[in-house]
Tab-separated table of C-alpha atoms in Angstrom:
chain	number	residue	atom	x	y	z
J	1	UNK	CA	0.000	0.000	0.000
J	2	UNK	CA	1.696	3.501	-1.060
J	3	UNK	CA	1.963	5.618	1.743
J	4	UNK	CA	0.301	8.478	0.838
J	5	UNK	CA	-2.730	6.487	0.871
J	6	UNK	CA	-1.930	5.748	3.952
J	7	UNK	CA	-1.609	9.312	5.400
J	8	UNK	CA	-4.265	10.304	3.321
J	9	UNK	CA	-6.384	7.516	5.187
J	10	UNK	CA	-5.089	8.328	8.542
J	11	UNK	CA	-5.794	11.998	7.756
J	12	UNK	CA	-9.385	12.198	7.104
J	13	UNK	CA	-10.282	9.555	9.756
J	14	UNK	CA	-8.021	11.995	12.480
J	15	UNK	CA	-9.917	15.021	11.121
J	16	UNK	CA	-13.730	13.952	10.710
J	17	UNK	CA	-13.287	12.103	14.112
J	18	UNK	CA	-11.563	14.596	15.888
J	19	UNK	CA	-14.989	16.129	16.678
J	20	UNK	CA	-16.733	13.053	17.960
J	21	UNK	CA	-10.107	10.858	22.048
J	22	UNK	CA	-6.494	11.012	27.134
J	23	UNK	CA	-3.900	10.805	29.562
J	24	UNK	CA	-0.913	13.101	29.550
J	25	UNK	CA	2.559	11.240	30.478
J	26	UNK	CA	5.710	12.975	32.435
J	27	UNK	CA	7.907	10.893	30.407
J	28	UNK	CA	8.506	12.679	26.780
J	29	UNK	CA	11.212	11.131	23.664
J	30	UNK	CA	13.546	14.120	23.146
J	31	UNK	CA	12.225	16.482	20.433
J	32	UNK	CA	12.024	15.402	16.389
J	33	UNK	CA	12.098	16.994	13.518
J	34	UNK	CA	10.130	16.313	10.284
J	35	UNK	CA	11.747	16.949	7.011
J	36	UNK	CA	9.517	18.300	4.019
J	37	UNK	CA	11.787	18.453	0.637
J	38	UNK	CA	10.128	21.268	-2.008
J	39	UNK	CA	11.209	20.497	-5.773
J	40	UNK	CA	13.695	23.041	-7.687
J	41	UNK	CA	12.244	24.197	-10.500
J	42	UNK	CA	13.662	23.326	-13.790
J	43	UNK	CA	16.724	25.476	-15.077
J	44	UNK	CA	15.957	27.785	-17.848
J	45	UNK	CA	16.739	27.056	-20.609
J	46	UNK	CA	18.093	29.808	-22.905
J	47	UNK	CA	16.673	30.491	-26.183
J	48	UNK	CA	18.360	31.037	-29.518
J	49	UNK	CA	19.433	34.107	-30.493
J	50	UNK	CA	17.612	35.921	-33.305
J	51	UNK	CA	20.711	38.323	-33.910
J	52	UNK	CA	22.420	37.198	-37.857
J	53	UNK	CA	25.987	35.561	-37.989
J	54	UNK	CA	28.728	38.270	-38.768
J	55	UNK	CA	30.743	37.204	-41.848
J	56	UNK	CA	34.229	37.871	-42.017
J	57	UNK	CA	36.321	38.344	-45.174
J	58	UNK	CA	40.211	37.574	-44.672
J	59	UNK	CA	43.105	38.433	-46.327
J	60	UNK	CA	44.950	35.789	-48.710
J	61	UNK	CA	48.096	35.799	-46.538
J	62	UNK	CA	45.804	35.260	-43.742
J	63	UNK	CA	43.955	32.472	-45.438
J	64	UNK	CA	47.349	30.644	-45.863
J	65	UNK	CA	47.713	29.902	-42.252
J	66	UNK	CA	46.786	26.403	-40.987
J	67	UNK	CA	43.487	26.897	-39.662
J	68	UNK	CA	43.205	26.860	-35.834
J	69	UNK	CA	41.438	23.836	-34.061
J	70	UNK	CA	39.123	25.004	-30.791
J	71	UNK	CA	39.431	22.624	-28.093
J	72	UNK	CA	36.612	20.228	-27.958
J	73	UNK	CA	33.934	21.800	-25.471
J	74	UNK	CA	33.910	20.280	-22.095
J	75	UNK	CA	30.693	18.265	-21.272
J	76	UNK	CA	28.848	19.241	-18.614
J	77	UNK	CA	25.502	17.376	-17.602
J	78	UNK	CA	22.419	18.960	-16.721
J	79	UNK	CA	22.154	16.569	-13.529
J	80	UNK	CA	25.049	18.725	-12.703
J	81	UNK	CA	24.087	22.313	-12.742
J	82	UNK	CA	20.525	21.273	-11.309
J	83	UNK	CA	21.011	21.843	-7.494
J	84	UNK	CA	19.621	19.828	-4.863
J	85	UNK	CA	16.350	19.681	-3.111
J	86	UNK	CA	16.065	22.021	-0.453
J	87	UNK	CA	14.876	20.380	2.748
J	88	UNK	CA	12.856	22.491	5.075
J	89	UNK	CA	12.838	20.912	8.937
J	90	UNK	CA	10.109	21.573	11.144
J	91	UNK	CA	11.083	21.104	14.695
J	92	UNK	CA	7.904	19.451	16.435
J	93	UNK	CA	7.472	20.430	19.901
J	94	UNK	CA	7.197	17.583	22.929
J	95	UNK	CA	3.798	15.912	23.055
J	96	UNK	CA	3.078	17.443	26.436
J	97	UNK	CA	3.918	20.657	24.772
J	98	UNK	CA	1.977	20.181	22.030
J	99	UNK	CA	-1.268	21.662	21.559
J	100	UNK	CA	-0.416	24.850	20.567
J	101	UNK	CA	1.505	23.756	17.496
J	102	UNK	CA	-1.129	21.624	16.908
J	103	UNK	CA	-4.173	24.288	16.860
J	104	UNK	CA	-1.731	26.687	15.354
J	105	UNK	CA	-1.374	24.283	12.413
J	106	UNK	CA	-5.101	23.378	12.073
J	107	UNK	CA	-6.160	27.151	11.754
J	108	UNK	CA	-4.145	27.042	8.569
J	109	UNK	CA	-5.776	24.157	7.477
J	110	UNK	CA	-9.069	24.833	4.829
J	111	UNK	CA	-12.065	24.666	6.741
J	112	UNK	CA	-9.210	24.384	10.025
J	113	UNK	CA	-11.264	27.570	11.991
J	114	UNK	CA	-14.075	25.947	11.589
J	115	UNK	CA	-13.131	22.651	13.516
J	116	UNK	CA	-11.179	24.231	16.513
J	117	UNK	CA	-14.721	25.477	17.596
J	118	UNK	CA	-15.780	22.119	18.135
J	119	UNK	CA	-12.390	20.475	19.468
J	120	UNK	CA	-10.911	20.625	23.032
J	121	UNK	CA	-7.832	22.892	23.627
J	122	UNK	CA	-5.641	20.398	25.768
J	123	UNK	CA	-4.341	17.370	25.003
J	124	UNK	CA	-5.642	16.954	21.782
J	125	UNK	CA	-3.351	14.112	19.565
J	126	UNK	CA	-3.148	12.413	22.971
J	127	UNK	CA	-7.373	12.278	22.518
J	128	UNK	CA	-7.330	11.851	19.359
J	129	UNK	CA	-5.240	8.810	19.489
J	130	UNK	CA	-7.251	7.312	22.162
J	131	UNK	CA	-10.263	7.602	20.154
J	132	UNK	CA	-8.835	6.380	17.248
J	133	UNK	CA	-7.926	2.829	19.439
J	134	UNK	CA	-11.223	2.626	20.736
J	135	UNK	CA	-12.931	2.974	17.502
J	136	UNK	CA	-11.129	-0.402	16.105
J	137	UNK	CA	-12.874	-2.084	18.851
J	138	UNK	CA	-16.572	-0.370	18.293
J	139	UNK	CA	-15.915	1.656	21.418
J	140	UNK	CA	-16.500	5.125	22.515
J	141	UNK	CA	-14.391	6.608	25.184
J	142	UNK	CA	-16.737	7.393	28.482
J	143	UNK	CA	-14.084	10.309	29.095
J	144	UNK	CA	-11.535	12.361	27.629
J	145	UNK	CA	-12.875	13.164	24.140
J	146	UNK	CA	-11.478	15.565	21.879
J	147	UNK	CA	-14.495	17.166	21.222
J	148	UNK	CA	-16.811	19.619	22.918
J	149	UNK	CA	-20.618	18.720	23.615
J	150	UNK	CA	-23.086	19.760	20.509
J	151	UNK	CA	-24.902	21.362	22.940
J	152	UNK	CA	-28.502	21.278	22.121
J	153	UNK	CA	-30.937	18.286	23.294
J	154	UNK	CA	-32.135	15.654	21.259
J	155	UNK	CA	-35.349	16.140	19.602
J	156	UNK	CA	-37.950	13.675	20.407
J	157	UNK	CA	-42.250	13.199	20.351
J	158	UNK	CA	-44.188	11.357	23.198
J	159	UNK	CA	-45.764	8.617	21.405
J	160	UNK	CA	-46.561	7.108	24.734
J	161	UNK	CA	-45.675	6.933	28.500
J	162	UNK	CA	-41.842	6.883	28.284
J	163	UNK	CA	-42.156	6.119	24.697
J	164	UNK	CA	-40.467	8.241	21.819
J	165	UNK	CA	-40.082	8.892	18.294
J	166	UNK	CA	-36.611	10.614	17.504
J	167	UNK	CA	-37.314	13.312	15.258
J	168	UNK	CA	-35.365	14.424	11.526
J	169	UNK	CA	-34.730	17.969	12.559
J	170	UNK	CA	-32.222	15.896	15.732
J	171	UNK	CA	-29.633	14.877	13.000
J	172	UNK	CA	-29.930	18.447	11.666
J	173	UNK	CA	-27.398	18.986	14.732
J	174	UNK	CA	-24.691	17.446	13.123
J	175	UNK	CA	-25.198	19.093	9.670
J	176	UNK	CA	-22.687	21.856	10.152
J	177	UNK	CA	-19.673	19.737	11.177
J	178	UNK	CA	-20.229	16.925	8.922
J	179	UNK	CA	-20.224	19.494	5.634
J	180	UNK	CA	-16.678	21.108	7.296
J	181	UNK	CA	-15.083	17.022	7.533
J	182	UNK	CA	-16.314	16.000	3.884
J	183	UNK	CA	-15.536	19.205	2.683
J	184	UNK	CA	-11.433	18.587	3.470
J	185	UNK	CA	-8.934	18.322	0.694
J	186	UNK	CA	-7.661	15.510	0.335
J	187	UNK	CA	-3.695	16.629	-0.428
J	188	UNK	CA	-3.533	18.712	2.919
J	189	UNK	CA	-4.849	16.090	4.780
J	190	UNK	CA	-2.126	14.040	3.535
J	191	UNK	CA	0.284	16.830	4.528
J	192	UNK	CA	-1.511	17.806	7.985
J	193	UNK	CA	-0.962	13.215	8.867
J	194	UNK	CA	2.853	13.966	7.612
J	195	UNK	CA	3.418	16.887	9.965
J	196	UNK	CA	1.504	15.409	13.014
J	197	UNK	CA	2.455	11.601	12.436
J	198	UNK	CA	5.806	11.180	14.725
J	199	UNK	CA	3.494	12.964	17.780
J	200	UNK	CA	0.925	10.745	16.946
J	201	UNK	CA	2.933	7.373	17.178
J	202	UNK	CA	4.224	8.752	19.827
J	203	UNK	CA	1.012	8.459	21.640
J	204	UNK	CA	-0.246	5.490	20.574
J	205	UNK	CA	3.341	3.481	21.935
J	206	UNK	CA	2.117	5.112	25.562
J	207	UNK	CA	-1.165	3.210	25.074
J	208	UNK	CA	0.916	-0.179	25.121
J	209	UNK	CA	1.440	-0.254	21.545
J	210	UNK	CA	4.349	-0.272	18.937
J	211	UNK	CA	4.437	3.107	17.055
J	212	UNK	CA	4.477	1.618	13.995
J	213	UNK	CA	1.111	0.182	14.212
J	214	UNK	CA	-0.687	2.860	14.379
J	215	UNK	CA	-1.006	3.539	10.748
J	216	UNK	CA	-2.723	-0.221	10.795
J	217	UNK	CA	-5.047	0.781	13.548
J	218	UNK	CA	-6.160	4.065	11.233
J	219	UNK	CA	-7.068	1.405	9.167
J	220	UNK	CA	-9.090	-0.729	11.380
J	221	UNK	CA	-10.904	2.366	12.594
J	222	UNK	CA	-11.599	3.363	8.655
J	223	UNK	CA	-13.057	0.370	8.013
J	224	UNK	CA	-15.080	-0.303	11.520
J	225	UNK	CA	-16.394	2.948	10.351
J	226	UNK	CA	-17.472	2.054	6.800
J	227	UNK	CA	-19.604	-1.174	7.962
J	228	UNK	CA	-22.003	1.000	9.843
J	229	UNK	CA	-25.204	0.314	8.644
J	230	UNK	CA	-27.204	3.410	8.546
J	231	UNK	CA	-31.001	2.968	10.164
J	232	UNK	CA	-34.213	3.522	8.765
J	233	UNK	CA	-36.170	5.779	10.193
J	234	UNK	CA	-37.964	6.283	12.480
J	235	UNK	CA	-35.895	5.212	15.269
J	236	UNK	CA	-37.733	4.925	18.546
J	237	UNK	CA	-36.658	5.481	21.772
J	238	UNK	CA	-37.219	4.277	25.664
J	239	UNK	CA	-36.625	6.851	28.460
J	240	UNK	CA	-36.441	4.180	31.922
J	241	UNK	CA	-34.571	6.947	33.656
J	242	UNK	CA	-32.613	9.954	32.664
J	243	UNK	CA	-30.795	8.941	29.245
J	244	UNK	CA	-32.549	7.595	26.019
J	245	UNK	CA	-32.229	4.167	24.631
J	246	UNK	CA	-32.954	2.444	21.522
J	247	UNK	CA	-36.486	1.200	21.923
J	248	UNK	CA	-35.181	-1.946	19.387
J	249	UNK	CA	-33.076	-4.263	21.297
J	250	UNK	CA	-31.417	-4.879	17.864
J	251	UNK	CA	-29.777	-1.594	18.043
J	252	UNK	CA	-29.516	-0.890	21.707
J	253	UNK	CA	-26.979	-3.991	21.705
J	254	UNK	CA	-24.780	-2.828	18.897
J	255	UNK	CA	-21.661	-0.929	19.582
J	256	UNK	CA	-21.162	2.331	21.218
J	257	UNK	CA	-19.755	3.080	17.954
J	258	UNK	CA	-22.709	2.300	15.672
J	259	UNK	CA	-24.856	3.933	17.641
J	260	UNK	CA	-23.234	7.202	18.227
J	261	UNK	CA	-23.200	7.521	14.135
J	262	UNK	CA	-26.663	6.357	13.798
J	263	UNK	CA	-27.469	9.669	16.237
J	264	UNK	CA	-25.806	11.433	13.580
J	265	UNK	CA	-29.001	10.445	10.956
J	266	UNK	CA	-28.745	8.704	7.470
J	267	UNK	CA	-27.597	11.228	5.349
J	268	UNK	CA	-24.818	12.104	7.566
J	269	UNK	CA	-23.495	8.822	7.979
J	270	UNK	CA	-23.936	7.796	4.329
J	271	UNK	CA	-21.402	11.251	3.544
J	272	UNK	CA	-18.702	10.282	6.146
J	273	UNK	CA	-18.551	6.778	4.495
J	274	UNK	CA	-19.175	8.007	0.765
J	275	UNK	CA	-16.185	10.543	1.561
J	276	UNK	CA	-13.901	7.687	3.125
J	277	UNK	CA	-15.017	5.406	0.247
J	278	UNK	CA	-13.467	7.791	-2.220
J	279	UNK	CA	-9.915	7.465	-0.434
J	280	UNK	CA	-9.743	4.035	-0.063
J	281	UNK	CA	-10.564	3.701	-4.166
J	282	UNK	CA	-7.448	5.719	-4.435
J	283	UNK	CA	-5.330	3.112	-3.079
């Protein structure tokens, strides 16, 4: 698998899930640097002159000397006139130290501004990271999330004592931040994963696991993602005590994972997976 697909992957799943990841470490890996190479552009070529060759007219005397033989013209290849790549190195900051850097960077992302309003300030790849590992097990963490709360109640009608009909205009919630995540371009994504990856890793290895598995768990948590089924509606609920459940037992037992994007209604689920569709047909 080419590893821009890869990043690309791990990019899109980081960014749309960012919204919907825990504990900060004393130890930290002495700082790293990540080095982005820009291309020279190609040496000019220079064009032929337009100007007419001067003639010259010599003498007889002068056209009875042995004619003089320029030394052959030394070869020099383009490869070496062509300097090379200039590297730029970012120095990343420790992962406790992080978060600015990190929200710094994400502001210059398109549709960036837009996402810090619904992320956490603190801690954020550390989140992020964690959520990521829970989603390849269908699991939501119960803390820590790198998101902020949507903030408005779910919208339901009394069909009956402590019996509900979610309504349409609930998934209407999610609208706005579902447009910013499909909207992302692909390419910066790529380069956002790049920048953040060696923080990232970082992370995951204080969760128990090797860093370089954590481009395999993207993957996992890309495809638990994609096998959501999205429900019909209407979905009915149960109210026993303070918090809603899924009046179908069918759906109630499914993961914390399926049924946090089922919240999010149909047409918002069925754009999240149509938009991480489209990367993985890229690979």
């Amino acid at each position: 698998m080419k590893k821009s697909g890869v990043f690309a992957i791990a990019g899109i799943s980081i960014c749309t899930f960012f919204y919907l990841v825990y504990l900060a470490i004393d130890f930290e890996a002495p700082s790293q640097t990540t080095t982005i190479t820009l291309p020279i552009p190609d040496p000019a070529v220079a064009e032929p002159s337009s100007e007419r060759p001067e003639f010259v007219i010599s003498s007889p005397a002068a056209r009875a000397q042995p004619a003089s033989i320029a030394p052959p013209a030394e070869e020099v290849s383009m490869e070496d006139s062509v300097e090379e790549s200039v590297a730029i190195e970012i120095q990343l900051p420790r992962l406790n130290d992080s978060d600015e850097f990190v929200l710094s960077r994400l502001a210059d992302f398109n549709g960036g501004k837009l996402l810090l309003t619904f992320l956490v300030d603190d801690q954020i790849i550390r989140k992020a990271v964690t959520f990521i590992e829970n989603l390849t097990r269908g699991e939501i963490p119960q803390s820590g999330l790198p998101y902020k709360a949507i903030g408005s109640e779910i919208i339901v009608t009394e069909i009956d004592r402590d019996f509900y009909r979610m309504e349409e205009a609930s998934f209407t919630r999610f609208d706005k931040i579902v447009d910013t995540l499909i909207g992302f371009d692909e390419p910066e994504l790529i380069a956002l994963y790049r920048l953040f990856s060696p923080l990232m890793r970082r992370a995951y290895s204080e969760l128990g696991y090797s860093e370089d598995a954590f481009d395999g768990a993207v993957l996992d948590a890309i495809s638990r993602i994609v096998a959501v089924n999205a429900q019909e509606l209407p979905l009915q609920l149960v109210k026993p005590s303070v918090m809603y459940l899924y009046a179908d037992s069918r759906i109630e037992d499914l993961p914390d994972l399926d049924k946090l994007l089922i919240r999010l209604g149909p047409k918002n689920v069925l754009q999240l997976q149509s938009k991480l569709k489209s990367i993985e047909a890229q690979l």
